[in-house]
Coordinates of C-alpha atoms and ligand atoms in Angstrom, one line a residue:
M1 CA 113.9 93.9 136.8
I2 CA 114.0 94.9 140.4
A3 CA 113.2 92.9 143.3
V4 CA 112.4 95.3 147.1
V5 CA 113.4 92.8 149.7
K6 CA 111.8 92.7 152.7
Q7 CA 113.3 94.4 155.5
E8 CA 113.4 91.7 158.2
A9 CA 114.8 89.7 155.7
T10 CA 118.3 88.7 156.9
N11 CA 121.5 88.5 155.0
D12 CA 121.5 84.8 154.2
Q13 CA 118.5 84.9 153.3
L14 CA 119.4 87.8 150.6
Q15 CA 122.2 85.8 149.5
G16 CA 119.9 83.0 149.0
F17 CA 117.7 84.7 146.5
I18 CA 120.7 86.7 144.7
A19 CA 122.5 83.1 144.2
W20 CA 119.3 82.0 142.8
I21 CA 118.7 84.7 140.4
E22 CA 122.1 83.8 139.6
N23 CA 121.8 80.5 138.8
R24 CA 119.0 80.9 136.1
G25 CA 121.9 83.4 134.1
F26 CA 121.8 86.8 135.1
K27 CA 123.3 89.1 136.9
T28 CA 122.1 91.3 139.7
H29 CA 123.3 94.6 141.6
V30 CA 122.2 95.0 145.2
S31 CA 121.6 98.5 146.7
Q32 CA 121.4 98.4 150.1
G33 CA 119.1 101.8 151.7
D34 CA 118.7 102.9 155.1
N35 CA 115.3 101.3 154.5
E36 CA 115.3 99.0 151.7
T37 CA 117.5 96.5 150.2
I38 CA 116.8 96.5 146.3
V39 CA 118.3 93.8 143.9
G40 CA 118.7 94.8 140.3
I41 CA 118.3 91.8 138.0
I42 CA 120.2 92.5 134.4
G43 CA 119.4 90.2 131.4
D44 CA 116.9 88.6 129.0
T45 CA 114.3 89.6 132.5
T46 CA 111.1 88.4 130.3
Q47 CA 112.1 85.1 130.5
I48 CA 110.8 85.5 135.0
D49 CA 107.8 85.3 136.1
P50 CA 107.3 88.4 138.6
F51 CA 104.3 86.6 140.3
L52 CA 106.6 83.8 141.1
L53 CA 109.5 86.2 142.8
E54 CA 106.3 88.2 144.1
S55 CA 106.0 84.9 146.4
M56 CA 109.0 84.9 147.7
S57 CA 108.7 85.0 151.2
I58 CA 111.4 87.6 151.3
I59 CA 110.4 89.7 148.5
E60 CA 108.6 93.2 149.0
R61 CA 107.6 93.5 145.2
V62 CA 108.6 93.5 142.1
Q63 CA 108.9 95.8 139.5
R64 CA 110.0 95.8 135.8
V65 CA 112.1 98.3 134.4
S66 CA 111.8 97.2 131.3
E67 CA 108.6 96.2 128.7
P68 CA 108.6 93.1 127.7
F69 CA 107.3 94.0 124.4
K70 CA 110.2 94.1 122.1
K71 CA 109.8 94.3 118.7
A72 CA 106.6 96.4 119.4
N73 CA 108.4 98.9 121.4
R74 CA 109.1 101.9 120.4
K75 CA 111.9 102.6 122.6
F76 CA 114.4 100.0 120.2
H77 CA 112.3 101.5 116.9
P78 CA 111.9 105.0 117.2
E79 CA 110.9 105.3 113.8
D80 CA 106.8 104.9 113.1
T81 CA 106.6 101.8 110.9
V82 CA 104.6 102.1 107.7
V83 CA 102.9 98.9 106.7
D84 CA 102.5 99.1 102.5
C85 CA 98.8 97.0 102.5
G86 CA 99.5 96.9 98.4
H87 CA 98.2 99.1 95.9
G88 CA 99.8 101.8 96.8
V89 CA 98.3 102.3 100.1
L90 CA 100.6 103.2 103.1
I91 CA 99.4 103.6 106.4
G92 CA 101.3 104.9 109.4
G93 CA 104.3 107.5 109.3
G94 CA 101.6 110.5 108.7
N95 CA 99.9 108.5 105.9
F96 CA 96.4 108.2 106.8
Q97 CA 93.9 105.2 105.5
V98 CA 90.1 104.5 106.3
M99 CA 89.0 100.8 105.6
A100 CA 85.1 101.1 104.8
G101 CA 83.0 98.0 103.7
P102 CA 80.1 95.9 104.9
C103 CA 80.6 94.0 108.3
S104 CA 79.5 90.6 106.4
V105 CA 80.5 89.9 102.9
E106 CA 76.9 88.9 101.8
G107 CA 76.8 88.5 98.2
K108 CA 76.9 90.5 95.3
N109 CA 76.1 93.8 97.3
L110 CA 79.5 94.0 97.9
I111 CA 81.2 96.2 95.0
R112 CA 77.9 97.7 95.0
I113 CA 79.4 99.4 98.6
A114 CA 82.7 99.5 97.7
R115 CA 82.1 101.2 94.8
L116 CA 80.3 103.9 96.7
A117 CA 83.1 103.8 99.7
K118 CA 85.6 104.2 97.2
E119 CA 83.9 106.9 96.0
A120 CA 83.5 108.7 99.4
G121 CA 87.4 108.1 100.0
A122 CA 87.8 104.7 101.6
T123 CA 91.2 103.4 100.9
M124 CA 90.8 99.8 101.7
L125 CA 87.6 97.7 101.4
R126 CA 86.8 95.3 104.3
G127 CA 84.1 92.6 104.8
G128 CA 83.8 89.6 106.6
A129 CA 84.1 86.6 105.2
Y130 CA 84.6 84.0 108.1
K131 CA 82.7 85.7 111.1
P132 CA 83.1 85.1 114.9
R133 CA 79.5 85.0 116.3
T134 CA 78.3 84.8 119.6
S135 CA 75.5 82.4 118.6
P136 CA 76.1 79.4 117.3
Y137 CA 73.1 79.3 115.5
A138 CA 74.0 82.6 113.3
F139 CA 75.3 83.6 110.4
Q140 CA 78.6 82.6 110.5
G141 CA 80.0 83.7 106.9
M142 CA 80.1 83.2 103.3
G143 CA 83.7 81.4 103.7
E144 CA 85.8 81.1 100.5
E145 CA 82.8 82.9 98.5
G146 CA 83.4 85.6 100.9
L147 CA 86.4 86.0 100.2
D148 CA 86.3 85.3 96.1
L149 CA 83.5 88.3 96.1
L150 CA 86.3 90.9 97.9
L151 CA 89.0 90.1 95.3
E152 CA 86.4 90.9 93.0
A153 CA 86.2 94.2 93.7
R154 CA 89.8 94.5 94.5
A155 CA 90.0 93.5 90.8
E156 CA 87.5 96.3 89.9
L157 CA 88.3 99.1 92.5
D158 CA 92.0 98.8 92.2
M159 CA 92.2 99.1 96.5
P160 CA 93.0 96.7 99.0
I161 CA 91.1 94.2 101.3
V162 CA 91.1 93.4 104.4
S163 CA 89.2 90.2 106.0
E164 CA 89.1 88.4 109.6
V165 CA 91.2 85.2 109.4
M166 CA 89.9 82.8 112.9
D167 CA 91.7 80.0 113.0
P168 CA 94.8 79.1 111.9
R169 CA 94.4 76.6 109.1
D170 CA 92.7 79.2 106.7
V171 CA 95.9 81.1 106.8
Q172 CA 97.6 79.3 103.7
L173 CA 94.4 79.9 102.3
F174 CA 94.7 83.9 103.1
V175 CA 98.1 84.0 101.6
D176 CA 97.6 81.9 98.7
K177 CA 94.5 84.3 97.9
G178 CA 96.9 87.0 98.2
I179 CA 94.3 88.8 101.0
N180 CA 96.2 92.1 101.5
V181 CA 95.3 92.5 104.9
M182 CA 94.3 89.6 107.5
Q183 CA 92.2 91.0 110.6
I184 CA 92.8 89.3 113.8
G185 CA 89.1 89.7 116.2
A186 CA 88.7 90.9 119.2
R187 CA 88.0 87.7 120.3
N188 CA 90.9 86.2 119.0
A189 CA 93.4 88.6 120.1
Q190 CA 95.0 86.0 122.5
N191 CA 94.4 83.1 120.5
F192 CA 98.2 82.3 120.3
N193 CA 98.5 79.5 118.3
L194 CA 96.6 81.9 114.7
L195 CA 99.2 84.8 116.6
K196 CA 102.0 82.7 115.6
E197 CA 100.4 81.2 112.4
V198 CA 100.0 84.9 110.7
G199 CA 103.2 85.7 112.0
K200 CA 105.2 83.5 110.0
T201 CA 103.2 85.0 106.8
N202 CA 104.3 88.4 105.2
T203 CA 101.4 89.4 105.3
P204 CA 100.4 92.7 107.1
I205 CA 97.9 92.2 110.0
L206 CA 95.3 94.3 111.8
L207 CA 94.7 93.0 115.1
K208 CA 92.3 94.6 117.3
R209 CA 92.1 94.7 121.3
G210 CA 90.5 91.7 123.3
L211 CA 87.4 92.8 124.4
S212 CA 88.6 92.5 128.2
G213 CA 92.1 93.7 126.2
T214 CA 94.9 96.0 128.4
I215 CA 97.0 97.8 126.1
D216 CA 99.8 95.5 127.2
E217 CA 97.9 92.6 126.5
L218 CA 97.0 93.7 122.9
L219 CA 101.0 95.0 122.7
M220 CA 102.0 91.4 123.2
A221 CA 99.7 89.7 121.2
A222 CA 101.5 92.4 118.5
E223 CA 104.9 91.0 120.2
Y224 CA 104.0 87.2 118.9
I225 CA 102.9 88.2 115.1
M226 CA 106.1 90.3 115.3
S227 CA 108.4 87.1 117.4
E228 CA 107.4 84.8 114.6
G229 CA 109.0 87.5 111.8
N230 CA 105.9 89.0 110.5
T231 CA 106.8 92.8 112.2
Q232 CA 103.9 94.5 109.4
V233 CA 101.2 94.8 112.5
I234 CA 98.3 97.4 112.4
L235 CA 96.6 97.8 115.9
C236 CA 93.5 98.4 116.3
E237 CA 91.4 100.0 119.5
R238 CA 87.8 98.5 118.8
G239 CA 86.5 99.5 122.5
I240 CA 86.6 97.2 125.4
R241 CA 84.1 95.9 128.1
T242 CA 83.1 98.2 130.8
F243 CA 79.7 98.3 132.8
E244 CA 78.7 101.0 130.9
T245 CA 76.0 99.5 128.6
R246 CA 74.4 102.5 126.8
T247 CA 77.0 101.2 124.0
R248 CA 78.4 98.1 122.3
N249 CA 81.8 98.9 124.1
T250 CA 83.8 101.9 125.6
F251 CA 86.0 103.4 122.8
D252 CA 89.1 103.3 124.7
L253 CA 90.3 107.2 123.3
N254 CA 93.1 107.3 125.5
A255 CA 94.7 103.9 124.2
I256 CA 94.6 105.7 120.7
P257 CA 98.2 108.1 122.1
V258 CA 99.5 105.7 124.3
L259 CA 99.9 103.1 121.8
K260 CA 101.2 105.4 119.4
H261 CA 103.7 106.1 122.4
L262 CA 104.8 102.4 123.3
S263 CA 104.8 101.1 120.3
H264 CA 105.8 102.2 116.7
L265 CA 103.3 100.3 114.8
P266 CA 100.5 102.1 113.1
V267 CA 97.1 102.0 115.6
V268 CA 93.8 102.7 113.8
G269 CA 90.3 102.9 115.4
D270 CA 87.3 100.9 114.7
P271 CA 84.9 103.7 116.0
S272 CA 81.6 101.0 114.7
H273 CA 82.2 98.3 117.2
A274 CA 83.6 100.8 120.1
T275 CA 79.9 102.2 119.9
G276 CA 77.5 99.5 118.6
Y277 CA 75.2 101.9 117.1
T278 CA 74.5 104.1 113.6
R279 CA 74.1 107.0 115.8
Y280 CA 77.7 107.2 117.9
V281 CA 79.8 106.4 114.6
R282 CA 80.7 109.2 113.2
S283 CA 81.2 111.2 116.4
A284 CA 83.8 108.3 117.6
A285 CA 85.3 108.4 114.3
Y286 CA 86.2 112.0 114.1
A287 CA 87.3 111.5 118.3
A288 CA 90.0 108.9 116.8
T289 CA 91.2 110.8 114.0
A290 CA 91.7 113.6 116.4
A291 CA 93.1 111.8 118.8
G292 CA 96.0 110.6 116.5
A293 CA 94.9 107.6 114.5
D294 CA 96.9 106.6 111.7
G295 CA 93.4 105.1 109.9
L296 CA 89.9 104.4 110.7
E297 CA 87.5 101.0 110.3
I298 CA 83.8 101.5 109.5
E299 CA 81.2 99.6 109.0
V300 CA 79.3 100.7 106.1
H301 CA 76.1 98.7 104.2
D302 CA 73.9 100.4 101.8
C303 CA 70.5 99.1 103.8
P304 CA 71.9 99.1 106.6
S305 CA 67.7 97.1 108.4
E306 CA 68.4 94.3 105.9
A307 CA 72.6 93.6 107.1
W308 CA 72.9 90.0 107.6
S309 CA 75.1 91.1 110.7
D310 CA 76.1 94.2 112.6
G311 CA 73.2 96.4 110.9
A312 CA 72.9 98.3 114.0
Q313 CA 75.8 100.4 113.4
A314 CA 76.4 100.2 110.0
L315 CA 76.9 103.9 108.2
T316 CA 74.6 104.3 105.0
P317 CA 77.4 105.1 102.1
E318 CA 75.8 109.2 102.4
Q319 CA 76.7 108.7 105.6
F320 CA 80.1 107.8 105.5
A321 CA 80.6 110.7 102.3
D322 CA 79.7 113.0 105.0
A323 CA 81.9 111.5 107.8
M324 CA 85.0 111.1 105.7
R325 CA 84.6 115.1 104.5
R326 CA 85.2 115.9 107.9
I327 CA 87.5 113.8 108.4
K328 CA 89.7 115.1 106.4
L329 CA 89.0 118.6 107.4
I330 CA 90.0 117.3 111.4
R331 CA 93.4 115.5 110.3
E332 CA 94.1 119.0 108.3
A333 CA 93.5 120.7 111.7
I334 CA 95.9 118.3 113.3
T335 CA 98.0 117.6 110.9
A336 CA 98.8 120.9 110.6
D337 CA 102.3 123.1 110.8
L338 CA 101.7 126.5 112.9
S339 CA 104.6 127.5 113.3
E340 CA 104.7 130.5 110.7
R341 CA 101.2 131.6 112.3
D342 CA 101.6 134.3 115.1
Ligands
LIG1 C1 84.7 92.8 112.7 O1 85.5 93.4 112.1 O2 83.3 92.5 112.1 C2 84.4 91.9 114.0 C3 84.0 91.4 114.4 O3 85.3 92.9 114.9 P1 85.7 92.8 116.9 O4 86.6 91.3 116.5 O5 86.7 94.2 117.0 O6 84.2 92.1 117.3
LIG2 MN1 81.1 93.9 112.4

Protein backbone atom coordinates (compact mmCIF):
# COMPACT_ATOMS: atom_id res chain seq x y z
CA MET A 1 0.00 0.00 0.00
CA ILE A 2 1.29 3.47 -0.75
CA ALA A 3 0.26 6.76 0.81
CA VAL A 4 0.90 9.98 -1.10
CA VAL A 5 1.66 12.80 1.33
CA LYS A 6 0.45 16.33 0.60
CA GLN A 7 3.11 18.77 -0.57
CA GLU A 8 2.42 21.20 2.24
CA ALA A 9 3.01 18.59 4.98
CA THR A 10 5.85 19.51 7.34
CA ASN A 11 8.63 17.10 8.15
CA ASP A 12 7.25 16.75 11.70
CA GLN A 13 3.86 15.74 10.32
CA LEU A 14 5.51 13.21 7.97
CA GLN A 15 7.54 11.72 10.83
CA GLY A 16 4.39 11.57 12.96
CA PHE A 17 2.61 9.65 10.20
CA ILE A 18 5.52 7.23 9.79
CA ALA A 19 5.61 6.61 13.54
CA TRP A 20 1.83 5.97 13.54
CA ILE A 21 2.25 3.34 10.80
CA GLU A 22 5.33 1.70 12.34
CA ASN A 23 3.69 1.54 15.78
CA ARG A 24 1.15 -0.76 14.18
CA GLY A 25 3.84 -3.24 13.16
CA PHE A 26 4.44 -2.17 9.55
CA LYS A 27 7.66 -1.18 7.88
CA THR A 28 7.80 1.97 5.76
CA HIS A 29 9.79 3.13 2.80
CA VAL A 30 9.82 6.85 2.09
CA SER A 31 10.49 8.17 -1.37
CA GLN A 32 10.91 11.92 -1.58
CA GLY A 33 10.23 13.19 -5.09
CA ASP A 34 10.29 16.73 -6.44
CA ASN A 35 6.54 17.04 -6.39
CA GLU A 36 5.35 14.51 -3.87
CA THR A 37 6.44 12.29 -1.04
CA ILE A 38 5.34 8.70 -1.12
CA VAL A 39 5.28 6.43 1.90
CA GLY A 40 5.34 2.74 0.99
CA ILE A 41 3.71 0.64 3.71
CA ILE A 42 5.10 -2.88 3.91
CA GLY A 43 3.37 -5.78 5.71
CA ASP A 44 -0.09 -7.33 5.75
CA THR A 45 -1.92 -4.20 4.71
CA THR A 46 -5.28 -5.98 4.59
CA GLN A 47 -5.36 -4.86 8.26
CA ILE A 48 -5.26 -1.18 7.30
CA ASP A 49 -8.38 0.82 6.43
CA PRO A 50 -7.31 2.97 3.45
CA PHE A 51 -10.20 5.37 4.10
CA LEU A 52 -8.87 6.05 7.60
CA LEU A 53 -5.48 7.01 6.16
CA GLU A 54 -7.12 9.17 3.51
CA SER A 55 -9.03 11.00 6.20
CA MET A 56 -5.74 12.18 7.74
CA SER A 57 -5.03 15.83 6.99
CA ILE A 58 -1.58 15.32 5.44
CA ILE A 59 -2.56 12.42 3.17
CA GLU A 60 -3.42 13.18 -0.45
CA ARG A 61 -4.48 9.67 -1.46
CA VAL A 62 -3.88 6.02 -0.70
CA GLN A 63 -3.46 3.24 -3.19
CA ARG A 64 -3.39 -0.48 -2.69
CA VAL A 65 -0.59 -2.18 -4.58
CA SER A 66 -1.78 -5.71 -3.85
CA GLU A 67 -5.40 -6.83 -3.72
CA PRO A 68 -6.97 -7.54 -0.33
CA PHE A 69 -8.04 -11.00 -1.52
CA LYS A 70 -5.21 -13.47 -1.17
CA LYS A 71 -6.62 -17.00 -1.29
CA ALA A 72 -8.82 -16.27 -4.32
CA ASN A 73 -6.02 -14.38 -6.08
CA ARG A 74 -4.41 -15.84 -9.19
CA LYS A 75 -1.14 -14.09 -8.32
CA PHE A 76 -0.57 -16.48 -5.44
CA HIS A 77 -2.10 -19.50 -7.18
CA PRO A 78 -1.47 -19.27 -10.92
CA GLU A 79 -3.02 -22.61 -11.91
CA ASP A 80 -6.78 -22.87 -12.37
CA THR A 81 -8.64 -24.45 -9.47
CA VAL A 82 -10.62 -27.51 -10.52
CA VAL A 83 -13.65 -28.10 -8.32
CA ASP A 84 -14.79 -31.70 -7.91
CA CYS A 85 -18.59 -31.63 -7.71
CA GLY A 86 -18.93 -35.40 -7.30
CA HIS A 87 -20.22 -38.09 -9.68
CA GLY A 88 -17.11 -37.54 -11.81
CA VAL A 89 -18.05 -33.94 -12.62
CA LEU A 90 -15.14 -31.48 -12.50
CA ILE A 91 -15.42 -27.77 -13.23
CA GLY A 92 -12.58 -25.36 -14.06
CA GLY A 93 -9.18 -25.88 -15.66
CA GLY A 94 -10.75 -26.59 -19.05
CA ASN A 95 -13.69 -28.59 -17.68
CA PHE A 96 -17.00 -27.00 -18.74
CA GLN A 97 -20.25 -27.96 -17.01
CA VAL A 98 -23.89 -26.97 -17.36
CA MET A 99 -26.19 -26.92 -14.33
CA ALA A 100 -29.82 -26.99 -15.33
CA GLY A 101 -33.19 -27.47 -13.70
CA PRO A 102 -36.16 -25.55 -12.35
CA CYS A 103 -35.82 -22.40 -10.27
CA SER A 104 -37.67 -24.13 -7.41
CA VAL A 105 -38.14 -27.78 -6.59
CA GLU A 106 -41.92 -28.09 -6.89
CA GLY A 107 -42.61 -31.80 -6.52
CA LYS A 108 -42.53 -34.91 -8.66
CA ASN A 109 -42.09 -32.93 -11.89
CA LEU A 110 -38.46 -32.45 -10.83
CA ILE A 111 -37.45 -35.90 -11.97
CA ARG A 112 -39.19 -35.42 -15.32
CA ILE A 113 -37.39 -32.11 -15.92
CA ALA A 114 -34.10 -33.57 -14.68
CA ARG A 115 -34.28 -36.51 -17.09
CA LEU A 116 -34.90 -34.16 -20.03
CA ALA A 117 -32.13 -31.78 -18.92
CA LYS A 118 -29.66 -34.64 -18.65
CA GLU A 119 -30.70 -36.03 -22.01
CA ALA A 120 -30.01 -32.62 -23.54
CA GLY A 121 -26.51 -32.54 -22.06
CA ALA A 122 -26.81 -30.97 -18.60
CA THR A 123 -24.17 -32.40 -16.29
CA MET A 124 -25.52 -31.06 -12.99
CA LEU A 125 -29.07 -30.65 -11.65
CA ARG A 126 -30.11 -27.39 -10.02
CA GLY A 127 -33.26 -26.67 -8.00
CA GLY A 128 -34.03 -24.37 -5.08
CA ALA A 129 -35.56 -25.92 -1.96
CA TYR A 130 -35.14 -22.72 0.08
CA LYS A 131 -36.12 -19.71 -1.99
CA PRO A 132 -35.17 -16.08 -1.39
CA ARG A 133 -38.31 -14.27 -2.55
CA THR A 134 -38.87 -10.52 -2.62
CA SER A 135 -42.33 -11.00 -1.12
CA PRO A 136 -42.87 -12.95 2.10
CA TYR A 137 -46.21 -14.09 0.62
CA ALA A 138 -44.59 -15.74 -2.42
CA PHE A 139 -43.73 -19.48 -2.44
CA GLN A 140 -40.76 -19.91 -0.11
CA GLY A 141 -39.63 -23.34 -1.31
CA MET A 142 -40.34 -26.90 -0.19
CA GLY A 143 -37.52 -26.95 2.35
CA GLU A 144 -36.13 -30.31 3.42
CA GLU A 145 -38.71 -32.17 1.32
CA GLY A 146 -37.31 -30.35 -1.72
CA LEU A 147 -33.78 -31.48 -0.87
CA ASP A 148 -35.04 -35.07 -0.63
CA LEU A 149 -36.58 -34.81 -4.10
CA LEU A 150 -33.21 -33.62 -5.43
CA LEU A 151 -31.55 -36.62 -3.76
CA GLU A 152 -34.05 -38.96 -5.44
CA ALA A 153 -33.32 -37.42 -8.83
CA ARG A 154 -29.59 -37.70 -8.19
CA ALA A 155 -29.91 -41.38 -7.30
CA GLU A 156 -31.66 -42.11 -10.58
CA LEU A 157 -29.57 -39.90 -12.84
CA ASP A 158 -26.11 -40.12 -11.27
CA MET A 159 -25.49 -36.38 -11.51
CA PRO A 160 -24.45 -33.87 -8.81
CA ILE A 161 -27.09 -31.54 -7.39
CA VAL A 162 -26.87 -27.81 -6.68
CA SER A 163 -29.21 -26.08 -4.25
CA GLU A 164 -29.30 -22.75 -2.45
CA VAL A 165 -28.68 -22.51 1.29
CA MET A 166 -29.98 -19.30 2.84
CA ASP A 167 -29.51 -19.72 6.56
CA PRO A 168 -26.34 -20.60 8.51
CA ARG A 169 -28.54 -22.87 10.65
CA ASP A 170 -29.35 -25.02 7.57
CA VAL A 171 -25.74 -25.59 6.48
CA GLN A 172 -25.33 -28.75 8.57
CA LEU A 173 -28.53 -30.20 7.07
CA PHE A 174 -27.14 -29.69 3.56
CA VAL A 175 -23.88 -31.34 4.61
CA ASP A 176 -25.64 -34.27 6.34
CA LYS A 177 -27.76 -34.88 3.25
CA GLY A 178 -24.67 -34.76 1.04
CA ILE A 179 -25.86 -31.98 -1.27
CA ASN A 180 -23.03 -31.79 -3.81
CA VAL A 181 -22.88 -28.01 -4.30
CA MET A 182 -24.32 -25.36 -1.98
CA GLN A 183 -25.39 -22.21 -3.80
CA ILE A 184 -25.05 -18.84 -2.11
CA GLY A 185 -27.61 -16.59 -3.76
CA ALA A 186 -27.14 -13.01 -4.90
CA ARG A 187 -29.07 -11.69 -1.91
CA ASN A 188 -26.69 -13.43 0.46
CA ALA A 189 -23.45 -12.52 -1.29
CA GLN A 190 -22.52 -10.35 1.69
CA ASN A 191 -24.12 -12.42 4.43
CA PHE A 192 -20.77 -12.86 6.10
CA ASN A 193 -22.00 -15.27 8.78
CA LEU A 194 -23.40 -17.55 6.07
CA LEU A 195 -20.19 -17.28 4.02
CA LYS A 196 -18.12 -18.22 7.08
CA GLU A 197 -20.41 -21.13 7.92
CA VAL A 198 -20.19 -22.70 4.45
CA GLY A 199 -16.46 -21.99 4.56
CA LYS A 200 -16.15 -24.46 7.43
CA THR A 201 -17.45 -27.31 5.25
CA ASN A 202 -15.78 -29.27 2.46
CA THR A 203 -18.78 -28.91 0.15
CA PRO A 204 -18.21 -27.03 -3.12
CA ILE A 205 -19.88 -23.61 -3.14
CA LEU A 206 -21.51 -21.85 -6.08
CA LEU A 207 -21.15 -18.20 -5.08
CA LYS A 208 -23.32 -15.69 -6.92
CA ARG A 209 -22.47 -12.07 -7.40
CA GLY A 210 -24.53 -9.66 -5.27
CA LEU A 211 -27.37 -7.68 -6.84
CA SER A 212 -25.26 -4.52 -6.82
CA GLY A 213 -21.99 -6.18 -5.99
CA THR A 214 -18.71 -5.19 -7.57
CA ILE A 215 -16.26 -7.76 -8.88
CA ASP A 216 -14.01 -7.02 -5.91
CA GLU A 217 -16.89 -7.59 -3.49
CA LEU A 218 -17.55 -10.96 -5.13
CA LEU A 219 -13.89 -11.88 -4.73
CA MET A 220 -13.91 -10.76 -1.10
CA ALA A 221 -17.02 -12.92 -0.52
CA ALA A 222 -15.06 -15.86 -1.96
CA GLU A 223 -12.20 -14.88 0.35
CA TYR A 224 -14.56 -15.14 3.35
CA ILE A 225 -15.38 -18.73 2.40
CA MET A 226 -11.78 -19.66 1.62
CA SER A 227 -10.38 -18.05 4.75
CA GLU A 228 -12.36 -20.62 6.77
CA GLY A 229 -10.70 -23.48 4.88
CA ASN A 230 -13.07 -24.29 2.02
CA THR A 231 -11.22 -23.63 -1.23
CA GLN A 232 -13.84 -25.27 -3.47
CA VAL A 233 -15.55 -22.10 -4.68
CA ILE A 234 -17.18 -21.50 -8.07
CA LEU A 235 -17.90 -17.86 -8.92
CA CYS A 236 -21.12 -16.94 -10.72
CA GLU A 237 -21.97 -13.83 -12.75
CA ARG A 238 -25.76 -13.57 -12.71
CA GLY A 239 -26.35 -9.98 -13.79
CA ILE A 240 -26.26 -6.79 -11.78
CA ARG A 241 -28.63 -3.90 -11.11
CA THR A 242 -28.20 -0.97 -13.43
CA PHE A 243 -30.45 1.81 -14.74
CA GLU A 244 -31.67 -0.53 -17.50
CA THR A 245 -35.21 -1.82 -17.03
CA ARG A 246 -35.78 -3.81 -20.23
CA THR A 247 -34.19 -6.87 -18.69
CA ARG A 248 -34.38 -8.18 -15.12
CA ASN A 249 -30.67 -7.48 -14.64
CA THR A 250 -27.75 -6.40 -16.79
CA PHE A 251 -25.47 -9.28 -17.68
CA ASP A 252 -21.93 -8.12 -16.96
CA LEU A 253 -20.14 -10.21 -19.55
CA ASN A 254 -16.89 -8.37 -18.82
CA ALA A 255 -16.92 -9.93 -15.38
CA ILE A 256 -16.20 -13.36 -16.85
CA PRO A 257 -12.74 -12.62 -18.33
CA VAL A 258 -11.99 -10.16 -15.52
CA LEU A 259 -12.70 -12.77 -12.83
CA LYS A 260 -10.70 -15.37 -14.69
CA HIS A 261 -7.80 -12.94 -14.90
CA LEU A 262 -7.90 -11.98 -11.23
CA SER A 263 -8.76 -15.37 -9.75
CA HIS A 264 -7.96 -19.04 -10.27
CA LEU A 265 -11.49 -20.09 -9.30
CA PRO A 266 -13.91 -21.43 -11.94
CA VAL A 267 -16.41 -18.88 -13.25
CA VAL A 268 -19.91 -19.68 -14.47
CA GLY A 269 -22.54 -17.50 -16.12
CA ASP A 270 -26.23 -17.54 -15.24
CA PRO A 271 -28.07 -16.19 -18.30
CA SER A 272 -31.49 -16.88 -16.72
CA HIS A 273 -31.35 -14.41 -13.83
CA ALA A 274 -29.14 -12.10 -15.90
CA THR A 275 -31.89 -11.49 -18.47
CA GLY A 276 -35.16 -12.55 -16.81
CA TYR A 277 -36.90 -13.43 -20.06
CA THR A 278 -36.86 -16.74 -21.89
CA ARG A 279 -36.44 -15.02 -25.26
CA TYR A 280 -33.04 -13.59 -24.26
CA VAL A 281 -31.62 -16.47 -22.22
CA ARG A 282 -30.04 -18.38 -25.09
CA SER A 283 -28.19 -15.34 -26.52
CA ALA A 284 -26.77 -14.60 -23.08
CA ALA A 285 -25.78 -18.25 -22.62
CA TYR A 286 -23.89 -18.22 -25.92
CA ALA A 287 -22.17 -14.95 -25.02
CA ALA A 288 -21.07 -16.26 -21.60
CA THR A 289 -19.70 -19.40 -23.23
CA ALA A 290 -17.80 -17.37 -25.80
CA ALA A 291 -16.48 -15.09 -23.04
CA GLY A 292 -14.68 -18.08 -21.56
CA ALA A 293 -16.99 -19.19 -18.75
CA ASP A 294 -16.23 -22.57 -17.18
CA GLY A 295 -19.91 -23.39 -17.12
CA LEU A 296 -23.48 -22.16 -17.10
CA GLU A 297 -26.43 -22.31 -14.77
CA ILE A 298 -29.71 -22.31 -16.70
CA GLU A 299 -33.30 -22.58 -15.48
CA VAL A 300 -35.33 -25.20 -17.33
CA HIS A 301 -39.00 -26.10 -16.80
CA ASP A 302 -41.23 -28.39 -18.81
CA CYS A 303 -44.22 -26.09 -18.33
CA PRO A 304 -42.92 -22.57 -17.65
CA SER A 305 -46.41 -21.05 -17.40
CA GLU A 306 -47.10 -23.30 -14.40
CA ALA A 307 -43.72 -22.81 -12.69
CA TRP A 308 -43.90 -21.72 -9.04
CA SER A 309 -41.07 -19.23 -9.52
CA ASP A 310 -39.16 -17.65 -12.41
CA GLY A 311 -41.34 -19.19 -15.14
CA ALA A 312 -40.76 -16.07 -17.26
CA GLN A 313 -37.09 -16.94 -17.71
CA ALA A 314 -37.28 -20.72 -17.96
CA LEU A 315 -36.24 -22.54 -21.11
CA THR A 316 -38.36 -25.49 -22.15
CA PRO A 317 -36.43 -28.76 -22.44
CA GLU A 318 -36.60 -28.42 -26.25
CA GLN A 319 -35.16 -24.89 -26.16
CA PHE A 320 -32.51 -26.07 -23.73
CA ALA A 321 -31.56 -29.02 -25.94
CA ASP A 322 -31.18 -26.71 -28.94
CA ALA A 323 -29.09 -24.29 -26.85
CA MET A 324 -26.84 -27.12 -25.64
CA ARG A 325 -25.98 -28.14 -29.19
CA ARG A 326 -24.94 -24.58 -30.03
CA ILE A 327 -23.05 -24.12 -26.76
CA LYS A 328 -21.04 -27.21 -27.63
CA LEU A 329 -20.11 -25.67 -31.00
CA ILE A 330 -19.13 -22.37 -29.37
CA ARG A 331 -16.94 -24.25 -26.88
CA GLU A 332 -15.27 -26.06 -29.77
CA ALA A 333 -14.62 -22.75 -31.53
CA ILE A 334 -13.07 -20.98 -28.58
CA THR A 335 -10.96 -23.89 -27.37
CA ALA A 336 -9.76 -24.97 -30.83
CA ASP A 337 -6.02 -25.23 -31.37
CA LEU A 338 -5.42 -23.09 -34.47
CA SER A 339 -1.62 -23.42 -34.47
CA GLU A 340 -1.71 -25.83 -37.44
CA ARG A 341 -3.73 -23.40 -39.54
CA ASP A 342 -2.31 -20.90 -42.05
C1 LIG B 1 -31.76 -18.84 -8.25
O1 LIG B 1 -30.73 -19.39 -8.67
O2 LIG B 1 -32.90 -19.30 -8.40
C2 LIG B 1 -31.62 -17.51 -7.62
C3 LIG B 1 -32.49 -17.08 -6.70
O3 LIG B 1 -30.56 -16.82 -8.09
P1 LIG B 1 -29.99 -15.37 -7.65
O4 LIG B 1 -29.54 -15.53 -6.23
O5 LIG B 1 -28.87 -15.17 -8.62
O6 LIG B 1 -31.09 -14.38 -7.81
MN1 LIG C 1 -34.59 -18.48 -10.09
